Amino acid sequence: MSLLDDVAERDGWRCWVCDEPVDPDMSVNDLRGPSVDSRTADRKAKVAERLAHRGCNSRKGAVKVVIAWPDHLYVAEPAPLIAVAERLERKGGREMVGRCPNERDAQEAADWLVDRFSRLVPGLPVTADVRAGGGQFLVALAAGRR
């Protein structure tokens, strides 16, 4: 149980898949209970243990994980965040992740992305940038190489 506790404390008792809180008192056999998930960005990366709900962990074994964008964000053509995270973790650089109709929506999406990536890829310093272009606002994430 110490590995679970160590990983959970490091991840703040939050599921890396759904970003919802994990109840430390829930049974590990319950779908909402805690489990340790081994997630790798690529085959060459070291295995990083992450906290996940038992149900989220089991479900991701059957289907590819999709990190959902929140419904309250108005983003056109949102990028698949797992793929973005893997590329930024592997190569660094800058990547466009979505388009918004106004600057306020773009800034809200940018703030959410920086917060979400701090838990999705701990240790990878990610910044967000909002730029006007073509009558819309583009949201980009940037990360240096690790």
XYZ file of C-alpha atoms in Angstrom:
146
model
C 0.000 0.000 0.000
C 2.959 2.342 0.431
C 3.461 2.723 -3.366
C -0.198 3.700 -3.713
C 0.075 6.188 -0.857
C 3.318 7.680 -2.206
C 1.936 8.077 -5.734
C -1.384 9.414 -4.436
C 0.273 12.002 -2.202
C 2.491 13.167 -5.059
C -0.529 13.462 -7.397
C -2.657 15.196 -4.769
C -5.221 12.356 -4.687
C -6.397 13.288 -8.207
C -6.999 10.849 -11.086
C -4.692 11.653 -14.012
C -7.288 10.385 -16.523
C -10.490 12.193 -15.495
C -8.902 14.861 -13.233
C -11.475 14.159 -10.503
C -10.572 13.653 -6.821
C -9.833 10.110 -5.639
C -11.211 9.157 -2.214
C -8.382 7.676 -0.114
C -10.933 5.832 2.048
C -12.654 4.091 -0.893
C -11.908 0.400 -1.394
C -9.296 -0.326 -4.060
C -11.826 -2.798 -5.506
C -14.446 -0.071 -6.066
C -14.509 1.591 -9.519
C -14.023 5.013 -7.853
C -11.291 3.633 -5.578
C -7.575 4.411 -5.972
C -5.180 2.477 -8.188
C -1.659 2.974 -9.487
C -1.406 3.257 -13.251
C 1.788 2.894 -15.258
C 1.721 5.419 -18.091
C 4.539 5.971 -20.521
C 4.848 8.768 -23.051
C 6.712 6.468 -25.427
C 8.498 3.141 -25.427
C 11.857 4.702 -24.536
C 10.575 6.712 -21.571
C 10.807 5.432 -18.050
C 7.571 4.186 -16.588
C 5.860 6.844 -14.508
C 3.322 5.649 -11.980
C 0.256 7.828 -11.771
C -2.852 7.783 -9.581
C -6.095 6.779 -11.293
C -9.540 5.616 -10.269
C -9.782 1.843 -10.596
C -12.516 2.314 -13.241
C -10.510 4.858 -15.252
C -7.451 2.613 -15.118
C -9.394 -0.479 -16.237
C -11.251 1.390 -18.991
C -8.051 2.837 -20.459
C -6.751 -0.690 -20.986
C -9.610 -1.362 -23.413
C -9.671 1.996 -25.227
C -7.248 4.807 -25.902
C -7.371 7.462 -23.174
C -8.959 10.754 -24.135
C -8.558 13.751 -21.853
C -11.813 15.654 -22.241
C -11.906 19.400 -22.652
C -14.418 20.939 -20.207
C -17.838 21.770 -21.637
C -17.655 25.352 -20.340
C -14.715 26.177 -22.640
C -15.648 27.363 -26.111
C -12.863 25.932 -28.280
C -13.114 25.067 -31.969
C -11.122 22.074 -33.158
C -9.574 21.221 -29.760
C -6.404 19.145 -30.033
C -6.200 15.653 -28.493
C -4.378 16.445 -25.253
C -2.656 13.079 -24.720
C -0.969 13.360 -28.125
C -0.004 16.992 -27.415
C 1.423 15.999 -24.023
C 3.454 13.168 -25.554
C 4.920 15.403 -28.273
C 5.768 18.255 -25.888
C 7.293 15.805 -23.421
C 9.370 14.139 -26.132
C 10.437 17.106 -28.278
C 9.478 20.304 -26.510
C 8.544 23.217 -28.728
C 5.234 24.924 -29.402
C 1.940 23.450 -30.507
C -1.401 24.976 -31.486
C -4.182 23.344 -29.464
C -7.363 25.219 -30.376
C -9.172 28.259 -31.751
C -11.555 30.513 -29.823
C -13.995 33.182 -31.042
C -12.822 35.836 -28.580
C -9.819 36.649 -26.431
C -11.591 35.985 -23.103
C -12.505 32.416 -24.161
C -8.959 31.847 -25.425
C -7.404 33.076 -22.187
C -9.755 30.896 -20.125
C -8.771 27.865 -22.245
C -5.068 28.757 -21.922
C -5.321 29.025 -18.126
C -7.168 25.688 -17.913
C -4.553 24.000 -20.125
C -1.603 25.149 -18.000
C -3.375 23.935 -14.858
C -4.382 20.583 -16.439
C -0.917 19.918 -17.871
C 0.629 20.505 -14.440
C -1.157 17.309 -13.368
C -1.113 15.470 -16.695
C 2.658 15.777 -17.156
C 4.142 16.757 -13.771
C 7.588 18.252 -14.045
C 7.093 19.533 -17.607
C 6.954 23.330 -17.457
C 4.220 24.320 -19.909
C 3.191 27.839 -20.851
C 0.204 28.958 -22.907
C 0.041 31.731 -25.446
C -2.994 33.459 -26.996
C -2.626 35.203 -30.355
C -5.106 36.923 -32.632
C -5.260 35.659 -36.186
C -7.839 35.410 -38.932
C -10.685 36.871 -36.870
C -10.184 34.382 -34.080
C -7.796 33.713 -31.217
C -5.328 30.836 -31.351
C -4.230 29.002 -28.213
C -0.776 27.419 -28.186
C 1.155 25.466 -25.590
C 4.935 25.603 -25.320
C 7.449 23.520 -23.400
C 11.212 23.355 -23.317
C 13.052 20.087 -23.775
C 13.622 18.045 -20.652
